Coordinates of C-alpha atoms and ligand atoms in Angstrom, one line a residue:
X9 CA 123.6 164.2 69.4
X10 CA 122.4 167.4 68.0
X11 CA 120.1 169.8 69.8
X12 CA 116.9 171.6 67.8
X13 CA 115.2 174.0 69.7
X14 CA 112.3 175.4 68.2
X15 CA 110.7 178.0 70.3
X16 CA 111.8 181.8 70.5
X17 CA 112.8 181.2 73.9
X18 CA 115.0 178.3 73.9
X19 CA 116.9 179.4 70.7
X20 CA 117.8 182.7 73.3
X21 CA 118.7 179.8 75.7
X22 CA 121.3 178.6 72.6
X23 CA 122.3 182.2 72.5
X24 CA 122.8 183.4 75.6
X25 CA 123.3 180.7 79.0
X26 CA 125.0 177.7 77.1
X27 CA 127.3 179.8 75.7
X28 CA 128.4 181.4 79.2
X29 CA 131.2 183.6 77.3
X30 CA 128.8 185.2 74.7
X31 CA 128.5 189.1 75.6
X32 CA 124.3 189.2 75.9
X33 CA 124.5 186.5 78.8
X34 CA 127.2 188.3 80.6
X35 CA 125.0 191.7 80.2
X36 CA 121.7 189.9 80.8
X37 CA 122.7 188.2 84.6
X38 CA 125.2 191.2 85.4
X39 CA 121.7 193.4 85.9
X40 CA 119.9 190.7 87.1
X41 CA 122.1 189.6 90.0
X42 CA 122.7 192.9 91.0
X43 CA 119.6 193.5 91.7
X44 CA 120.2 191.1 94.4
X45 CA 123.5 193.1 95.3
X46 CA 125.6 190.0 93.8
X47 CA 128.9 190.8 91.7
X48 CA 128.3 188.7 88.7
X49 CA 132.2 188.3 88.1
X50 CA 132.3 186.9 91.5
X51 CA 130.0 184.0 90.9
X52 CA 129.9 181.0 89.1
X53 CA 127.3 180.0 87.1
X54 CA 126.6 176.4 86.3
X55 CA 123.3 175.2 84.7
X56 CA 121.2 172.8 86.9
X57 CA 118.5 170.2 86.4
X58 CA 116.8 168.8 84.1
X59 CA 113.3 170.1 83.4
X60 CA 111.7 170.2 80.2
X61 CA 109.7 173.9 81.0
X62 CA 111.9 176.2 83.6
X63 CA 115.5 176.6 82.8
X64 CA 117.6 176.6 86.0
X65 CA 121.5 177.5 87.5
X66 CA 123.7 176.9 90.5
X67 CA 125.0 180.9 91.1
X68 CA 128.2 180.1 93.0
X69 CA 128.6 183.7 95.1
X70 CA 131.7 181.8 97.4
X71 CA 130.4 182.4 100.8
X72 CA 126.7 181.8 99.6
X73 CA 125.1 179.5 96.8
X74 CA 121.6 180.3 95.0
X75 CA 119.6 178.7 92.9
X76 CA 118.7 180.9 89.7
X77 CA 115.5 180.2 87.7
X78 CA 113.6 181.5 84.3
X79 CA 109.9 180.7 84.4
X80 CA 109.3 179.7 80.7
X81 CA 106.3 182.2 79.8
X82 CA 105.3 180.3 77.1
X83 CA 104.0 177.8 79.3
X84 CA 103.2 179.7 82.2
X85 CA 101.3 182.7 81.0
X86 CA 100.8 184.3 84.3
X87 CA 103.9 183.8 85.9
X88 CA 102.7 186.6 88.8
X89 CA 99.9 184.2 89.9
X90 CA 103.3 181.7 91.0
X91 CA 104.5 184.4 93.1
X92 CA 101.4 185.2 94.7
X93 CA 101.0 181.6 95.3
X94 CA 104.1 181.1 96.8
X95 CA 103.7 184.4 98.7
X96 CA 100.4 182.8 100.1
X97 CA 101.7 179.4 100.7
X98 CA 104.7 180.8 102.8
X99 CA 102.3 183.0 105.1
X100 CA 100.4 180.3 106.1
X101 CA 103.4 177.6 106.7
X102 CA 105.3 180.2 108.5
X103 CA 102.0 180.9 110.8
X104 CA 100.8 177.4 111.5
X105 CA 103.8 175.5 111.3
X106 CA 106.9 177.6 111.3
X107 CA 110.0 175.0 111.4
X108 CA 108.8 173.3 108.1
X109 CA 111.5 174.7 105.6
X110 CA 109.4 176.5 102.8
X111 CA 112.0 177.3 100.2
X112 CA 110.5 180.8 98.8
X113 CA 112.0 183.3 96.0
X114 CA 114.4 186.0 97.7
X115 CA 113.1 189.8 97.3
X116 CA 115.5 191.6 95.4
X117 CA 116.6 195.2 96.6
X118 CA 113.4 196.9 96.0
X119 CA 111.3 193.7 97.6
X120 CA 110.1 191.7 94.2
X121 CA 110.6 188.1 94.0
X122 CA 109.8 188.1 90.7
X123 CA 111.8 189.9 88.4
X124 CA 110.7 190.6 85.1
X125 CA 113.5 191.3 82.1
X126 CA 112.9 191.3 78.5
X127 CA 114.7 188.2 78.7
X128 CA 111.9 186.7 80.6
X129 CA 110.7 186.3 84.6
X130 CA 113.7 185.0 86.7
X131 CA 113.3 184.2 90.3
X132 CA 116.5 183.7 93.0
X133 CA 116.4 181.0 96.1
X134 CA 118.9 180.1 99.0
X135 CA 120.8 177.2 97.8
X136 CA 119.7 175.1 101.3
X137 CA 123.0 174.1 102.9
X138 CA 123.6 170.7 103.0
X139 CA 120.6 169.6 101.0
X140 CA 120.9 166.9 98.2
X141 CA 118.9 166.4 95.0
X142 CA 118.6 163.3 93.2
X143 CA 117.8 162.3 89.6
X144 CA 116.7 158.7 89.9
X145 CA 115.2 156.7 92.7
X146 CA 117.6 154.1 93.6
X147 CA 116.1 152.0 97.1
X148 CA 113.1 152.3 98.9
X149 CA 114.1 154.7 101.2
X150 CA 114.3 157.9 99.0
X151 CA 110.8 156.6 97.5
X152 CA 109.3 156.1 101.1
X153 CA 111.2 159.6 102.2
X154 CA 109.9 161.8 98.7
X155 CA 106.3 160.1 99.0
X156 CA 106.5 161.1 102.8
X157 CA 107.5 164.8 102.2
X158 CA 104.4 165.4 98.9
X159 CA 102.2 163.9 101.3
X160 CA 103.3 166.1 104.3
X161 CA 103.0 169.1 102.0
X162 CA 99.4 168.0 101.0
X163 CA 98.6 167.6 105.0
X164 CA 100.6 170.6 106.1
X165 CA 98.0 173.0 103.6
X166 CA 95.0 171.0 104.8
X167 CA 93.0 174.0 105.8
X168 CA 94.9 176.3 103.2
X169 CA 91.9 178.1 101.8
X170 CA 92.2 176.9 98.2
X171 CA 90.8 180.5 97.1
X172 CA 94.0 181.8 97.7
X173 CA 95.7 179.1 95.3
X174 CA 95.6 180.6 91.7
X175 CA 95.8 178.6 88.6
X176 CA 99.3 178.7 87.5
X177 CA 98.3 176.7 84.5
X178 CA 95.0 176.2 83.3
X179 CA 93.8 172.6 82.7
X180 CA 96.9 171.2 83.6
X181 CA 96.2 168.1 84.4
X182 CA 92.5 167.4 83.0
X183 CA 92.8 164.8 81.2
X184 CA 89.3 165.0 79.5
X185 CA 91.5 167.6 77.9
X186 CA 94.5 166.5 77.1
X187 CA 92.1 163.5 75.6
X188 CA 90.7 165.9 73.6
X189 CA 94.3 167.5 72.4
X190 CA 95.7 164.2 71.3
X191 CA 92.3 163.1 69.3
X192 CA 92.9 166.9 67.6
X193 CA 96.3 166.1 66.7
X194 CA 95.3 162.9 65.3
X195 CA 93.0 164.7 62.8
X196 CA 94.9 167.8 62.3
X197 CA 98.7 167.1 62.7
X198 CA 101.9 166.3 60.6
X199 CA 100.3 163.9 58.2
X200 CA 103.7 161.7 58.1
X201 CA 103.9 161.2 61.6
X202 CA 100.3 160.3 62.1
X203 CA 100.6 157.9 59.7
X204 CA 104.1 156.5 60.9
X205 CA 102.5 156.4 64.4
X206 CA 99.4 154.5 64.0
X207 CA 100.7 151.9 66.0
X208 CA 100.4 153.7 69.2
X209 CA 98.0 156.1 68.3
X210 CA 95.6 153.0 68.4
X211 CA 96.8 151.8 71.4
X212 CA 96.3 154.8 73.2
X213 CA 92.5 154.6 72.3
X214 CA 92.0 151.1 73.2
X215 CA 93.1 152.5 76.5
X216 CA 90.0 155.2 77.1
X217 CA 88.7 153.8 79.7
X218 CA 91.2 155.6 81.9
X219 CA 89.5 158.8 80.5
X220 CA 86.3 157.4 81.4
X221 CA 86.9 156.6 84.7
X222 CA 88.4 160.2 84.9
X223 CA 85.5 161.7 83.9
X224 CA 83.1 159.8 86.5
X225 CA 85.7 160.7 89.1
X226 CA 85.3 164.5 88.7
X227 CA 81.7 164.2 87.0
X228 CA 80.5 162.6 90.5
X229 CA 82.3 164.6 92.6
X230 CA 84.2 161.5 94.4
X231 CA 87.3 163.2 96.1
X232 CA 88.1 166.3 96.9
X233 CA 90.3 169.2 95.7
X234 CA 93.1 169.5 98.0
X235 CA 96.8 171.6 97.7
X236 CA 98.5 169.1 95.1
X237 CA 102.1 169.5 94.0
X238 CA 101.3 168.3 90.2
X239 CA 104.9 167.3 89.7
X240 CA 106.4 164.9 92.1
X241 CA 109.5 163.2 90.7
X242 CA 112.1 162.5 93.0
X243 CA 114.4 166.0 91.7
X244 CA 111.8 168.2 93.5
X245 CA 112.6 166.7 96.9
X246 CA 115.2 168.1 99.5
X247 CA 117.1 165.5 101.0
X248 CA 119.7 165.5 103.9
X249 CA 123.2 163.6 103.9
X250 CA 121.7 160.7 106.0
X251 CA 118.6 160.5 102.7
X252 CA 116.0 161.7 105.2
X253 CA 113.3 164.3 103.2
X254 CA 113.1 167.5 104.1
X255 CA 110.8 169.8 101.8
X256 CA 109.4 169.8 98.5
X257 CA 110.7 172.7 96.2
X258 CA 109.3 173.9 92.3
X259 CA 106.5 175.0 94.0
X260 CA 105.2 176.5 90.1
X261 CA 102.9 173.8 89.9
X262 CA 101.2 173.9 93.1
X263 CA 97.7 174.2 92.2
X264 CA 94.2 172.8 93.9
X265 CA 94.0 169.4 92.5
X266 CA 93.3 166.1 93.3
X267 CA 95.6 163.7 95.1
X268 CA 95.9 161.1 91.5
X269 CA 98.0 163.8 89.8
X270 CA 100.9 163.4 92.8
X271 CA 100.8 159.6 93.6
X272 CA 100.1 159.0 89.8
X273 CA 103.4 160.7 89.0
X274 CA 105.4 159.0 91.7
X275 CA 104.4 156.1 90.0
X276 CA 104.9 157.1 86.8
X277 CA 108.6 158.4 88.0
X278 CA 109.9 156.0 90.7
X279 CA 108.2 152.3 89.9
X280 CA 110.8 152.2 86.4
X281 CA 114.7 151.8 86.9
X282 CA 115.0 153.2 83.7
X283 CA 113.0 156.5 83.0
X284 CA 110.7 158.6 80.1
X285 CA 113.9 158.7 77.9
X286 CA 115.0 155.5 77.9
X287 CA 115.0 153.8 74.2
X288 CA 115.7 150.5 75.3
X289 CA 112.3 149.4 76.5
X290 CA 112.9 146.3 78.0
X291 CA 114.6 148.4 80.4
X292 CA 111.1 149.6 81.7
X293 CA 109.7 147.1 84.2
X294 CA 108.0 148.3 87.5
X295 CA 109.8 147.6 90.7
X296 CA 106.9 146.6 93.2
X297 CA 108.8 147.7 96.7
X298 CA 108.6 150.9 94.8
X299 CA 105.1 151.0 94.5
X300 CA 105.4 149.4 98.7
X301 CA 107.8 152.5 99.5
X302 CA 105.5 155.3 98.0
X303 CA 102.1 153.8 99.5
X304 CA 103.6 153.8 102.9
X305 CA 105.7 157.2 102.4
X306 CA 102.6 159.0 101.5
X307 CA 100.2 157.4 103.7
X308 CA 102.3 157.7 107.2
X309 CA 100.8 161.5 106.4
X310 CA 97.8 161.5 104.8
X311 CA 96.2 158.3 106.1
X312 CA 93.5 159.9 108.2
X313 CA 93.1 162.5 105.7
X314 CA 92.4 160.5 102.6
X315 CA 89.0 159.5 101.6
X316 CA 87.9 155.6 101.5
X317 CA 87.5 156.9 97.7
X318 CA 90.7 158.3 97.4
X319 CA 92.4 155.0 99.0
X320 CA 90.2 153.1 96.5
X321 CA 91.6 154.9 93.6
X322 CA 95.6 154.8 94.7
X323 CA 96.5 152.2 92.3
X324 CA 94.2 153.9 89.6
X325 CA 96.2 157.1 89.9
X326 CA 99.7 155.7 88.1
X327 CA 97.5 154.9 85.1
X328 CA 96.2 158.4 85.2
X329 CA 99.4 159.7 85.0
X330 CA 101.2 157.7 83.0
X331 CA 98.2 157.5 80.2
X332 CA 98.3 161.3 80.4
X333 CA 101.8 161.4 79.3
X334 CA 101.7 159.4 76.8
X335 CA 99.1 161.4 75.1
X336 CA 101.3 164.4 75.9
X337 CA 104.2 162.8 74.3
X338 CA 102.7 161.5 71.3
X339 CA 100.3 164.6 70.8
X340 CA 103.7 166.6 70.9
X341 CA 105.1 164.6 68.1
X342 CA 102.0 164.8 65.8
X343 CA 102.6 168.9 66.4
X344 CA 106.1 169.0 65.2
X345 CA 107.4 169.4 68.7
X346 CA 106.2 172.3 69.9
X347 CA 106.3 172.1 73.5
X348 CA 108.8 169.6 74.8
X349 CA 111.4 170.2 71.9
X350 CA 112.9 167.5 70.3
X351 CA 117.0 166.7 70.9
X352 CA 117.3 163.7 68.0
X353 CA 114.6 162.5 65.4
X354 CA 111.7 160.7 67.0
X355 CA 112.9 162.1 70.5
X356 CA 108.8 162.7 71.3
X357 CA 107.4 159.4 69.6
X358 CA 110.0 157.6 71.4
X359 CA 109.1 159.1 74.7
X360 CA 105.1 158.1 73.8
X361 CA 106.1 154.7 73.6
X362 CA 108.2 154.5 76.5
X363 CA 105.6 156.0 78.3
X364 CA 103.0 153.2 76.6
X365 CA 105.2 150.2 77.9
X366 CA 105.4 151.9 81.4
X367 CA 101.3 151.6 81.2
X368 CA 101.1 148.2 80.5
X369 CA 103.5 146.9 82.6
X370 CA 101.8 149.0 84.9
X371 CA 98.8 147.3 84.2
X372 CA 100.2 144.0 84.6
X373 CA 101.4 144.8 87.9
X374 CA 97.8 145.9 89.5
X375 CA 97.1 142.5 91.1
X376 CA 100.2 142.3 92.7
X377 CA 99.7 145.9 93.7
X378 CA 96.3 145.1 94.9
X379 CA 97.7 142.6 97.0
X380 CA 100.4 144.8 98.9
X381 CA 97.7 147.4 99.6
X382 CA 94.6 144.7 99.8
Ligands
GN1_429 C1 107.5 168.9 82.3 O1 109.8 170.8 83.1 P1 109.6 169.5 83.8 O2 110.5 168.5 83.2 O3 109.7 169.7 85.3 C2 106.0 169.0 82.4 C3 105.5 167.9 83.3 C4 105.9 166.5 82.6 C5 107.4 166.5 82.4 C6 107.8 165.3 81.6 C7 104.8 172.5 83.1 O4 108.1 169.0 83.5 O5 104.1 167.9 83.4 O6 105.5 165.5 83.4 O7 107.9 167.6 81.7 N1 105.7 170.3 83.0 C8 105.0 171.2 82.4 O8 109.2 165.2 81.7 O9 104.4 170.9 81.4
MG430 MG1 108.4 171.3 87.4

């Protein structure tokens, strides 16, 4: 498998991290970590994660382990607007409820947690002791445990005064929007591709109605805005060596929002054994004690806090989600791949499709949701 990356800043990512010998990475995080007062021959480094967006590393100092991460600026213009955010968010957890664990950036010497370098904004974390991370749901329990922790988070920041929430990204999740971006693509992008894509470029309109219902939702003002996450797969959740949830962390998101765009991409991310890059796609069925575990995760919070609306809409949220990246994906691929990348041929259209079945079996699934939640 080849890699292509196609943006400035990943080709730097080619250059410098993946090649941990090459002198510019060694120059590059020997000022940056010492502006923490860590020796960066006494670490070390190991890439982390998977993210599309941020690029992230374990730093290994021996007695101490951090977590190391570069906010892609491409994406997120305003990268000071996340650590004012966070900055916020953490005065307010650490006034009204001071033993949840808030995973903020460190200050370096001179007291910034955001460190700008010409090789982009970095930010440094505790590695927490003893936490685990995991890639894939695999039983209820971690889906009952990450839905219990996004929900908690939403609860916790209640009466968080959603002025003093910026807009990390703009439009993030409008899917009026992102509507609009794929229908552009279609009439403006790589003429090949639309043309080899037809297939699920109609399928993706015979789905609007999910746009429409959308646009009713925020038109009519049904639910409210509340502190929302806006990327809950089970990676961002803390866990403890018995599987119990203890925090959500890549906070970079955290915008006001409504509730669909978390539950929607639990659903989206936990109902599947087999996730977004799988090519196989008789591998993507939806596991319905999944859909059980999340309902029940995230209402043993938020139960009294959710709207009869918002309850009405739970099921409606997955296929907000999941509609929404499938017109990411396939919009993507009619651009050439400019903002997921692409690691083999087709890697975007292949993700659309993925994303497609996921919908309909999704689909199929509601009245047996309906009838777990009736
Ligand atoms: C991106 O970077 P990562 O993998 O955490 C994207 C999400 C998508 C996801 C799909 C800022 O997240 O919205 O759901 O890819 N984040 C951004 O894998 O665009
Ligand atoms: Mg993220």
């Amino acid at each position: 498998m080849r890699y292509v990356f196609l943006t400035p800043l990943l080709t730097f990512e080619l250059k410098g991290f993946k090649n941990s010998h090459s002198f510019l990475y060694k120059v590059m995080l020997k000022d940056l970590l010492l502006q923490f007062g860590l020796i960066e021959d006494k670490c070390e480094i190991t890439k982390f994660g998977t993210g599309l967006i941020n690029h992230t590393w374990v730093i290994d100092a021996g007695d101490k382990k951090y977590i190391l991460q570069r906010i892609n600026h491409h994406v997120f213009k305003q990268p000071e607007i996340i650590d004012q955010n966070t900055a916020n968010l953490r005065l307010f957890l650490n006034k009204f409820y001071p033993d949840y664990l808030f995973v903020a950036a460190l200050p370096n010497l001179e007291g910034k947690s955001l460190i700008e370098t010409e090789d982009g904004y970095f930010r440094l974390f505790h590695f927490v002791d003893g936490s685990v991370t995991i890639n894939t749901v695999e039983n209820e329990e971690q889906a009952f445990e990450a839905a219990k922790q996004f929900g908690k988070f939403t609860n916790l920041l209640s009466d968080f005064n959603l002025q003093n929430l910026g807009i990390t990204l703009p439009d993030f999740h409008n899917l009026t929007l992102r509507f609009k971006q794929f229908e552009d693509a279609v009439s403006n992008g790589n003429k090949e591709r639309i043309q080899e894509t037809q297939a699920s470029i109609d399928q993706l309109y015979q789905l609007k109605d999910i746009v429409n219902t959308y646009e009713s939702i925020i038109n009519e003002n049904l639910i409210p805005l509340r502190v929302i996450h806006h990327d809950t797969k089970i990676s961002n959740v803390l866990f403890d060596e018995y599987g119990k949830g203890l925090c959500v962390i890549d906070l970079d998101t955290v915008m006001p929002g409504y509730f669909i765009s978390d539950v929607g991409d639990m659903m989206r991310t936990y109902l599947s054994p087999a996730n977004e890059e799988e090519q196989d796609l008789s591998k993507i069925n939806i596991r319905l004690d999944m859909f059980g575990a999340i309902y029940n995760g995230y209402m043993s919070e938020l139960a009294d806090k959710l709207t009869d609306k918002e309850k009405e809409l739970f099921i409606y949220s997955g296929k907000f989600l999941i509609y929404m990246q499938a017109l990411r994906f396939l919009t993507d691929y009619l651009n050439n791949d400019i903002y997921y990348g692409a690691a083999y041929s087709k890697h975007n259209l292949s993700r659309a499709n993925n994303q497609i079945k996921l919908l309909k079996e999704y689909i199929a699934a509601e009245p047996d949701f309906r009838k777990m939640i009736g």
